[in-house]
Amino acid sequence: MKYDMLILRFGEVTLKGKNRTRFENTALSHVRRLVAEFPEVEVRKEYGRIYVELHGLDADQVITRLKNVFGINSICLVKRAESVLEDIQAIALEFMHEVMERHGQEAIIPFKVSARRVWKGFPHGSQEMNHLIGTPILRTFPALKVNVNDPVVDLRIEIRQDGTYIYHEVVEAVGGFPLGSNGKAMLLLSGGIDSPVAGWSALRRGLEIECVHFHSYPFTSERAQQKVLDLAKVLAGFAGKIKVHMVPFTEIQTRFTQVGHDNLIITLMRRAMLRIATKLAEQHRAMALVTGDSLGQVASQTLGSMNVIGRATDIPLLRPLVMMDKNEIIDISVKIGTYDLSILPYEDCCTLFVPKSPATNPNLRIVEQIEAHIEGLDALIDEAVNHTETIVLRDEIDENNEHQESASVELKSDEPTTKLIDEDRWF
């Protein structure tokens, strides 16, 4: 069926009070950006909805993009009729013809009509319209069965003065809060499965994110760095643009191997990473850190480890995956398109110097004492921050409209290692 219009419905935004207009306008800007390349498309907003007039464009082209607009819960595919009874009945029958062709003419399909008279000047009330639309449908398709409580097809009729909107197909959208409406955070991004999902979850909750990646070049290959940039590029497809801060971590990591507490190397590394990420957050006006921690997944993600590691920063540490199991995280990574990249077998810095028995319940006092006796640790952290390189990644829309801000992100390739990265490490 050739649809005339899409109706985009907001989700949690509708629970907002005086700030609701700000959230809706943010989502509206996102929608307008995504459909800008379709000049025939017209976008307008009413309180609680966004209307996308297609003007002959195929709906699927537009829906593919709009279902990833954060803050939008559902998209209705609408056919418009003149607000005249005969026109409304004709379009309603057209819808049901399509339904019966899809299910078979003899299929017993529970259905109902849900009419709503928004324009009070229309001569028939809502209940009356249910009968006036339903009766000719039942006469045309006697196999249909009315079921007002659990219909398979709910034919919605919305009568307005400027036209009547008729629809029954609703496409689920991503939901959450509009992009950037809840501030900015720094995502600690690795090449694993979890942290890209944590980044997408943060975007979905209305955060703008910048990524922080720690590399140990030349111990880790440039292809490993390229893999992280490829993952960030996927996230940029949802956000439009993402900055990636590439932090040199080799010196700090090497220094930790010399302190004589191998079982605490991971704890020390992660605390140092949080300190660096916190400094970068202050520089870039971010108010929180986001990690891909999942409770109990690895030694550094036990409750005891997370407590000691988290004490290294004084800004909010957000762990959107903390209560998810691995299968749930993998399902999301497949859905958002990061899984195939995450399982590529390129090492990252945490595959180096990994102890045989990492501490699962480190003692905060002991860890702080060790850090206090590492000569020049603070200077090393400052040096890592100062030598951080920033790359800006854009989605296809921005790339078509603007020159890329950074130098090419294509890095020289090395031969891949054979080790499969099967767990996320957010550094």
XYZ file of N, CA and C in Angstrom, residues 182-409:
684
model
N 20.063 14.600 27.764
C 20.414 14.395 29.176
C 21.874 14.689 29.480
N 22.553 15.429 28.592
C 23.930 15.814 28.871
C 24.951 14.930 28.166
N 26.221 15.114 28.563
C 27.318 14.409 27.885
C 28.092 13.533 28.865
N 28.563 12.362 28.358
C 29.386 11.454 29.165
C 30.514 10.907 28.299
N 31.560 10.399 28.979
C 32.676 9.767 28.283
C 32.507 8.249 28.366
N 32.501 7.599 27.213
C 32.370 6.137 27.147
C 33.750 5.511 27.050
N 34.074 4.604 27.981
C 35.329 3.867 27.900
C 35.114 2.710 26.935
N 35.677 2.862 25.742
C 35.371 1.954 24.637
C 36.540 1.024 24.362
N 36.251 -0.271 24.375
C 37.251 -1.274 24.000
C 36.849 -1.889 22.671
N 37.529 -2.953 22.291
C 37.134 -3.656 21.074
C 36.234 -4.838 21.377
N 35.753 -4.979 22.618
C 34.930 -6.112 23.007
C 33.464 -5.931 22.660
N 32.658 -6.817 23.214
C 31.231 -6.819 22.892
C 30.473 -5.805 23.735
N 30.868 -5.660 25.002
C 30.016 -4.948 25.955
C 30.030 -3.425 25.820
N 31.216 -2.841 25.716
C 31.271 -1.377 25.784
C 30.546 -0.686 24.610
N 30.580 -1.226 23.364
C 29.750 -0.583 22.336
C 28.254 -0.631 22.672
N 27.829 -1.739 23.299
C 26.417 -1.830 23.708
C 26.133 -0.808 24.804
N 27.079 -0.659 25.729
C 26.907 0.357 26.780
C 26.813 1.748 26.152
N 27.617 1.986 25.105
C 27.555 3.287 24.424
C 26.218 3.523 23.761
N 25.710 2.490 23.097
C 24.387 2.629 22.460
C 23.310 2.854 23.532
N 23.424 2.138 24.648
C 22.436 2.310 25.730
C 22.484 3.731 26.286
N 23.699 4.280 26.379
C 23.824 5.658 26.867
C 23.198 6.640 25.876
N 23.438 6.413 24.593
C 22.802 7.275 23.584
C 21.288 7.186 23.688
N 20.807 5.966 23.886
C 19.345 5.753 23.961
C 18.735 6.454 25.181
N 19.519 6.637 26.219
C 18.995 7.330 27.402
C 19.215 8.834 27.317
N 19.529 9.325 26.131
C 19.604 10.766 25.933
C 20.944 11.390 26.212
N 22.000 10.569 26.293
C 23.330 11.123 26.525
C 24.047 11.358 25.200
N 24.800 12.433 25.153
C 25.799 12.584 24.108
C 27.064 11.910 24.628
N 27.747 11.147 23.796
C 28.941 10.465 24.295
C 30.167 10.816 23.454
N 31.307 10.833 24.137
C 32.604 10.837 23.484
C 33.322 9.578 23.972
N 34.067 8.927 23.077
C 34.697 7.653 23.420
C 36.140 7.858 23.863
N 36.560 7.051 24.827
C 37.954 7.038 25.279
C 38.473 5.618 25.088
N 39.530 5.485 24.297
C 40.117 4.166 24.085
C 41.587 4.188 24.501
N 42.005 3.146 25.224
C 43.386 3.032 25.693
C 44.104 1.995 24.839
N 45.239 2.403 24.275
C 45.985 1.462 23.438
C 47.411 1.342 23.952
N 48.019 0.229 23.628
C 49.396 -0.029 24.068
C 50.291 -0.246 22.862
N 50.150 0.617 21.883
C 51.016 0.534 20.715
C 52.461 0.752 21.144
N 53.442 -0.030 20.678
C 53.376 -0.998 19.584
C 53.054 -2.430 20.020
N 52.791 -2.646 21.357
C 52.460 -4.013 21.783
C 51.129 -4.470 21.177
N 50.219 -3.542 20.998
C 48.962 -3.877 20.313
C 49.035 -3.334 18.884
N 48.361 -4.005 17.978
C 48.490 -3.656 16.558
C 47.615 -2.459 16.199
N 47.944 -1.863 15.065
C 47.122 -0.754 14.586
C 45.762 -1.249 14.089
N 45.707 -2.510 13.703
C 44.401 -3.046 13.301
C 43.452 -3.126 14.496
N 44.020 -3.347 15.682
C 43.180 -3.349 16.881
C 42.582 -1.959 17.100
N 43.397 -0.923 16.844
C 42.866 0.446 16.973
C 41.816 0.725 15.897
N 42.079 0.238 14.689
C 41.119 0.453 13.616
C 39.783 -0.223 13.945
N 39.877 -1.384 14.592
C 38.649 -2.086 14.986
C 37.803 -1.231 15.931
N 38.469 -0.585 16.877
C 37.740 0.287 17.809
C 37.116 1.472 17.065
N 37.863 2.026 16.124
C 37.302 3.130 15.342
C 36.111 2.667 14.512
N 36.182 1.444 14.012
C 35.044 0.908 13.257
C 33.819 0.749 14.159
N 34.056 0.316 15.393
C 32.935 0.210 16.345
C 32.356 1.587 16.655
N 33.251 2.550 16.848
C 32.774 3.918 17.119
C 32.010 4.468 15.918
N 32.420 4.053 14.729
C 31.728 4.508 13.522
C 30.281 4.004 13.509
N 30.074 2.779 13.996
C 28.712 2.256 14.097
C 27.890 3.121 15.055
N 28.502 3.477 16.189
C 27.792 4.341 17.142
C 27.519 5.718 16.533
N 28.464 6.190 15.699
C 28.240 7.481 15.035
C 27.026 7.415 14.114
N 26.738 6.212 13.604
C 25.539 6.058 12.776
C 24.263 6.350 13.542
N 24.288 6.170 14.860
C 23.123 6.498 15.699
C 23.187 7.948 16.192
N 24.410 8.430 16.407
C 24.562 9.755 17.026
C 24.810 10.870 16.020
N 25.197 10.515 14.793
C 25.538 11.526 13.808
C 27.018 11.828 13.794
N 27.582 12.037 14.973
C 29.010 12.367 15.081
C 29.514 11.924 16.447
N 30.720 11.350 16.471
C 31.302 10.923 17.747
C 32.798 11.211 17.741
N 33.279 11.725 18.857
C 34.718 11.909 19.034
C 35.300 10.684 19.722
N 36.476 10.269 19.256
C 37.187 9.160 19.888
C 38.547 9.666 20.362
N 38.794 9.567 21.652
C 40.067 9.986 22.237
C 40.949 8.747 22.390
N 42.049 8.711 21.645
C 42.960 7.562 21.667
C 44.091 7.861 22.658
N 44.093 7.145 23.777
C 45.020 7.426 24.873
C 46.192 6.446 24.843
N 47.450 6.940 24.772
C 48.601 6.033 24.850
C 48.766 5.516 26.277
N 48.736 4.206 26.440
C 48.712 3.633 27.792
C 49.915 2.736 28.069
N 50.828 2.641 27.122
C 51.933 1.681 27.241
C 52.805 1.950 28.468
N 53.182 3.207 28.685
C 54.087 3.531 29.791
C 53.467 3.183 31.139
N 52.209 3.538 31.303
C 51.538 3.260 32.582
C 51.404 1.761 32.798
N 50.996 1.081 31.761
C 50.799 -0.362 31.861
C 52.124 -1.073 32.200
N 53.196 -0.638 31.553
C 54.506 -1.238 31.815
C 54.938 -0.978 33.255
N 54.670 0.243 33.750
C 55.052 0.579 35.125
C 54.329 -0.318 36.147
N 53.085 -0.654 35.881
C 52.338 -1.499 36.822
C 52.913 -2.914 36.897
N 53.556 -3.354 35.803
C 54.143 -4.704 35.840
C 55.387 -4.765 36.710
N 55.873 -3.610 37.136
C 57.125 -3.563 37.900
C 56.903 -3.401 39.405
N 55.646 -3.361 39.851
C 55.391 -3.082 41.271
C 55.372 -4.349 42.127
N 55.363 -5.524 41.499
C 55.428 -6.763 42.265
C 54.101 -7.252 42.809
N 52.992 -6.747 42.303
C 51.666 -7.213 42.735
C 50.867 -7.594 41.480
N 51.282 -8.703 40.881
C 50.683 -9.082 39.609
C 49.172 -9.276 39.699
N 48.706 -9.789 40.830
C 47.264 -10.057 40.937
C 46.432 -8.768 40.950
N 47.101 -7.618 41.162
C 46.358 -6.343 41.207
C 46.574 -5.484 39.956
N 47.261 -6.047 38.961
C 47.549 -5.240 37.776
C 46.270 -4.717 37.120
N 45.279 -5.589 36.959
C 44.032 -5.162 36.299
C 43.344 -4.069 37.118
N 43.329 -4.242 38.440
C 42.709 -3.226 39.306
C 43.432 -1.884 39.162
N 44.777 -1.926 39.193
C 45.557 -0.690 39.059
C 45.342 -0.047 37.685
N 45.308 -0.881 36.658
C 45.108 -0.347 35.306
C 43.750 0.348 35.189
N 42.749 -0.290 35.689
C 41.407 0.293 35.542
C 41.249 1.574 36.364
N 41.877 1.612 37.516
C 41.809 2.854 38.285
C 42.537 3.983 37.550
N 43.672 3.649 36.933
C 44.399 4.669 36.170
C 43.558 5.138 34.976
N 42.883 4.207 34.347
C 42.033 4.578 33.201
C 40.897 5.500 33.620
N 40.303 5.211 34.773
C 39.228 6.089 35.246
C 39.762 7.488 35.534
N 40.969 7.560 36.079
C 41.548 8.885 36.357
C 41.773 9.656 35.053
N 42.298 8.959 34.051
C 42.529 9.623 32.766
C 41.208 10.049 32.138
N 40.249 9.135 32.154
C 38.947 9.458 31.558
C 38.283 10.625 32.290
N 38.488 10.698 33.603
C 37.919 11.802 34.376
C 38.541 13.139 33.961
N 39.851 13.128 33.766
C 40.518 14.361 33.306
C 40.018 14.769 31.920
N 39.845 13.789 31.044
C 39.314 14.103 29.708
C 37.874 14.613 29.798
N 37.116 14.040 30.726
C 35.730 14.497 30.906
C 35.705 15.958 31.344
N 36.608 16.313 32.239
C 36.670 17.712 32.692
C 37.048 18.638 31.539
N 37.977 18.191 30.704
C 38.399 19.020 29.566
C 37.272 19.221 28.554
N 36.448 18.197 28.396
C 35.422 18.239 27.345
C 34.009 18.435 27.907
N 33.950 18.840 29.159
C 32.678 19.206 29.787
C 31.671 18.048 29.799
N 32.185 16.861 30.058
C 31.297 15.718 30.260
C 31.080 15.530 31.761
N 29.931 15.020 32.126
C 29.579 14.970 33.542
C 29.545 13.554 34.115
N 29.907 12.551 33.305
C 29.875 11.172 33.813
C 30.760 10.298 32.936
N 31.083 9.114 33.478
C 31.780 8.084 32.708
C 30.819 6.917 32.488
N 30.921 6.278 31.327
C 30.087 5.114 31.014
C 31.015 3.938 30.730
N 30.749 2.790 31.369
C 31.544 1.584 31.117
C 30.628 0.412 30.750
N 31.226 -0.630 30.216
C 30.464 -1.827 29.827
C 30.481 -2.904 30.887
N 30.674 -2.538 32.148
C 30.720 -3.532 33.229
C 29.407 -4.308 33.327
N 29.548 -5.609 33.534
C 28.402 -6.475 33.809
C 28.742 -7.277 35.055
N 27.941 -7.172 36.071
C 28.266 -7.712 37.392
C 28.636 -9.201 37.325
N 29.839 -9.500 37.816
C 30.280 -10.891 37.919
C 30.856 -11.485 36.653
N 30.933 -10.718 35.580
C 31.356 -11.295 34.304
C 32.832 -11.704 34.323
N 33.693 -10.846 34.838
C 35.122 -11.164 34.961
C 35.596 -10.701 36.333
N 36.870 -11.013 36.644
C 37.387 -10.728 37.985
C 37.280 -9.259 38.355
N 37.485 -8.392 37.388
C 37.445 -6.959 37.696
C 36.024 -6.408 37.753
N 35.044 -7.272 37.525
C 33.659 -6.803 37.557
C 32.854 -7.473 38.673
N 33.561 -8.005 39.676
C 32.864 -8.413 40.894
C 32.475 -7.151 41.656
N 31.589 -7.309 42.609
C 31.165 -6.126 43.370
C 32.343 -5.501 44.109
N 33.219 -6.363 44.681
C 34.385 -5.845 45.392
C 35.324 -5.085 44.473
N 35.584 -5.642 43.291
C 36.472 -4.963 42.340
C 35.858 -3.656 41.858
N 34.575 -3.688 41.541
C 33.942 -2.462 41.031
C 33.955 -1.372 42.086
N 33.844 -1.760 43.357
C 33.890 -0.768 44.429
C 35.265 -0.102 44.482
N 36.322 -0.920 44.459
C 37.682 -0.358 44.557
C 38.016 0.446 43.301
N 37.674 -0.062 42.147
C 37.977 0.645 40.896
C 37.187 1.951 40.812
N 35.928 1.889 41.187
C 35.075 3.073 41.077
C 35.489 4.213 41.982
N 36.241 3.891 43.073
C 36.690 4.946 43.989
C 37.734 5.860 43.345
N 38.219 5.495 42.158
C 39.265 6.292 41.517
C 38.718 7.550 40.847
N 37.427 7.657 40.764
C 36.830 8.857 40.147
C 35.791 9.458 41.070
N 35.617 10.764 40.965
C 34.608 11.422 41.794
C 33.445 11.957 40.960
N 33.377 11.555 39.674
C 32.198 11.912 38.888
C 31.352 10.657 38.700
N 30.074 10.794 38.378
C 29.203 9.609 38.275
C 29.756 8.575 37.298
N 29.713 7.311 37.737
C 30.174 6.200 36.909
C 28.937 5.381 36.532
N 28.571 5.423 35.263
C 27.342 4.770 34.804
C 27.680 3.421 34.178
N 26.944 2.388 34.630
C 27.177 1.029 34.118
C 25.849 0.477 33.592
N 25.467 0.845 32.367
C 24.127 0.477 31.888
C 23.906 -1.026 31.726
N 24.970 -1.825 31.670
C 24.807 -3.268 31.449
C 24.970 -4.072 32.735
N 25.063 -3.412 33.859
C 25.530 -4.079 35.068
C 24.658 -5.277 35.456
N 23.363 -5.254 35.177
C 22.484 -6.358 35.559
C 22.102 -7.259 34.390
N 22.728 -7.086 33.244
C 22.429 -7.932 32.082
C 23.358 -9.134 32.065
N 22.870 -10.265 31.518
C 23.781 -11.379 31.296
C 24.350 -11.289 29.884
N 25.301 -12.174 29.589
C 26.031 -12.061 28.329
C 25.108 -12.223 27.117
N 24.140 -13.139 27.220
C 23.256 -13.355 26.067
C 22.423 -12.114 25.755
N 21.975 -11.449 26.796
C 21.205 -10.218 26.565
C 22.062 -9.163 25.878
N 23.315 -9.066 26.319
C 24.221 -8.072 25.727
C 24.524 -8.419 24.273
N 24.752 -9.697 24.015
C 25.030 -10.126 22.637
C 23.830 -9.846 21.737
N 22.635 -10.114 22.241
C 21.432 -9.857 21.431
C 21.375 -8.386 20.984
N 21.685 -7.483 21.918
C 21.652 -6.056 21.563
C 22.774 -5.726 20.575
N 23.955 -6.319 20.794
C 25.073 -6.013 19.892
C 24.773 -6.472 18.469
N 24.075 -7.594 18.345
C 23.672 -8.052 17.007
C 22.672 -7.060 16.406
N 21.737 -6.626 17.218
C 20.687 -5.719 16.732
C 21.260 -4.378 16.274
N 22.241 -3.865 16.985
C 22.767 -2.535 16.627
C 23.934 -2.623 15.640
N 24.391 -3.845 15.342
C 25.398 -3.995 14.291
C 26.836 -3.920 14.745
N 27.122 -4.159 16.028
C 28.509 -4.125 16.503
C 29.084 -5.516 16.742
N 28.243 -6.532 16.805
C 28.714 -7.864 17.211
C 29.800 -8.402 16.282
N 29.563 -8.358 14.973
C 30.528 -8.935 14.029
C 31.881 -8.241 14.110
N 31.881 -6.948 14.419
C 33.151 -6.242 14.594
C 33.807 -6.629 15.920
N 33.017 -6.756 16.955
C 33.558 -7.018 18.287
C 34.261 -8.365 18.382
N 33.831 -9.335 17.604
C 34.440 -10.668 17.732
C 35.633 -10.852 16.790
N 36.013 -9.810 16.063
C 37.225 -9.916 15.245
C 38.430 -10.155 16.160
N 39.350 -11.028 15.764
C 40.386 -11.490 16.700
C 41.604 -10.589 16.775
N 41.400 -9.301 17.082
C 42.548 -8.423 17.271
C 42.693 -8.123 18.751
N 43.914 -8.187 19.235
C 44.149 -8.024 20.668
C 43.956 -6.560 21.074
N 43.684 -6.336 22.332
C 43.749 -4.971 22.856
C 44.697 -4.970 24.048
N 44.846 -3.810 24.685
C 45.919 -3.680 25.671
C 45.723 -4.585 26.878
N 44.512 -5.014 27.159
C 44.331 -5.823 28.352
C 44.683 -7.282 28.122
N 44.977 -7.639 26.886
C 45.469 -8.997 26.668
C 46.946 -9.105 27.016
N 47.561 -7.958 27.310
C 48.966 -7.953 27.698
C 49.087 -8.023 29.220
N 50.062 -8.721 29.707
C 50.398 -8.754 31.133
C 49.222 -9.182 32.018
N 48.342 -10.001 31.487
C 47.197 -10.423 32.292
C 47.649 -11.475 33.296
N 47.423 -11.256 34.598
C 47.871 -12.226 35.597
C 47.056 -13.514 35.538
N 47.653 -14.606 36.035
C 46.935 -15.880 36.068
C 45.790 -15.848 37.064
N 46.006 -15.125 38.157
C 44.963 -15.080 39.200
C 44.681 -13.637 39.597
N 43.928 -12.906 38.791
C 43.621 -11.519 39.150
C 42.742 -11.453 40.392
N 42.952 -10.419 41.188
C 42.187 -10.262 42.426
C 40.709 -10.037 42.111
N 39.861 -10.759 42.825
C 38.418 -10.567 42.647
C 37.810 -9.739 43.771
N 38.577 -9.575 44.852
C 38.081 -8.765 45.973
C 39.231 -7.937 46.546
N 39.758 -7.003 45.759
C 40.934 -6.243 46.193
C 40.628 -5.372 47.408
N 41.685 -5.113 48.169
C 41.566 -4.258 49.357
C 41.907 -2.819 48.975
N 40.980 -1.909 49.202
C 41.171 -0.521 48.774
C 42.398 0.106 49.433
N 42.589 -0.159 50.729
C 43.728 0.442 51.434
C 45.054 -0.014 50.837
N 45.143 -1.318 50.523
C 46.387 -1.837 49.946
C 46.615 -1.259 48.547
N 45.568 -1.190 47.759
C 45.693 -0.649 46.411
C 46.152 0.807 46.456
N 45.592 1.584 47.366
C 45.994 2.991 47.475
C 47.442 3.116 47.938
N 47.869 2.213 48.830
C 49.270 2.241 49.280
C 50.215 1.927 48.121
N 49.862 0.946 47.315
C 50.708 0.599 46.160
C 50.796 1.788 45.207
N 49.663 2.410 44.928
C 49.665 3.560 44.018
C 50.530 4.693 44.571
N 50.492 4.883 45.894
C 51.262 5.969 46.507
C 52.767 5.742 46.377
N 53.172 4.485 46.234
C 54.605 4.180 46.150
C 55.083 4.023 44.706
N 54.206 4.216 43.730
C 54.640 4.155 42.324
C 55.140 5.541 41.946
N 56.425 5.640 41.774
C 57.048 6.943 41.511
C 56.567 7.495 40.161
N 56.133 8.734 40.183
C 55.769 9.431 38.951
C 54.457 8.993 38.327
N 53.594 8.313 39.092
C 52.343 7.832 38.500
C 51.461 8.991 38.037
N 51.336 10.005 38.872
C 50.497 11.146 38.489
C 51.027 11.830 37.223
N 52.354 11.919 37.132
C 52.946 12.548 35.943
C 52.675 11.703 34.698
N 52.734 10.374 34.865
C 52.446 9.492 33.727
C 51.004 9.645 33.255
N 50.116 9.790 34.230
C 48.695 9.979 33.880
C 48.498 11.297 33.138
N 49.137 12.357 33.632
C 49.038 13.653 32.942
C 49.634 13.582 31.541
N 50.743 12.860 31.427
C 51.387 12.727 30.113
C 50.474 11.978 29.135
N 49.818 10.938 29.616
C 48.890 10.191 28.756
C 47.753 11.093 28.283
N 47.248 11.922 29.200
C 46.173 12.850 28.822
C 46.669 13.845 27.779
N 47.876 14.364 28.010
C 48.415 15.385 27.099
C 48.721 14.832 25.712
N 49.014 13.550 25.622
C 49.360 12.956 24.326
C 48.181 12.215 23.689
N 47.019 12.431 24.230
C 45.826 11.806 23.648
C 45.490 12.435 22.296
N 45.213 11.581 21.328
C 44.800 12.049 20.001
C 43.293 11.907 19.873
N 42.676 12.906 19.260
C 41.219 12.895 19.108
C 40.847 12.789 17.632
N 39.960 11.871 17.355
C 39.467 11.651 15.990
C 37.964 11.854 15.993
N 37.462 12.541 14.995
C 36.014 12.763 14.886
C 35.461 11.862 13.794
N 34.488 11.059 14.153
C 33.834 10.168 13.197
C 32.417 10.652 12.942
N 32.018 10.606 11.686
C 30.685 11.096 11.322
C 29.890 10.003 10.623
N 28.583 10.129 10.647
C 27.768 9.188 9.881
C 27.737 9.620 8.416
N 27.075 8.849 7.578
C 27.083 9.108 6.144
C 26.460 10.467 5.807
N 25.485 10.874 6.561
C 24.815 12.144 6.262
C 25.791 13.302 6.442
N 26.509 13.280 7.559
C 27.477 14.346 7.795
C 28.625 14.287 6.795
N 29.034 13.064 6.461
C 30.138 12.930 5.515
C 29.777 13.508 4.157
N 28.534 13.381 3.789
C 28.102 13.912 2.499
C 28.008 15.428 2.501
N 27.837 15.988 3.691
C 27.616 17.430 3.768
C 28.839 18.235 4.195
N 29.739 17.606 4.885
C 30.860 18.362 5.428
C 32.162 17.615 5.207
N 33.235 18.330 5.242
C 34.536 17.682 5.173
C 34.835 17.051 6.520
N 35.529 15.954 6.484
C 35.876 15.271 7.726
C 36.831 16.143 8.522
N 36.589 16.249 9.827
C 37.377 17.154 10.663
C 38.771 16.613 10.953
N 38.887 15.325 10.976
C 40.179 14.782 11.387
C 40.964 14.271 10.200
N 42.177 13.891 10.441
C 42.924 13.185 9.419
C 42.269 11.834 9.210
N 42.638 11.155 8.163
C 42.021 9.871 7.866
C 42.139 8.938 9.050
N 41.096 8.182 9.299
C 41.132 7.226 10.401
C 41.618 5.867 9.925
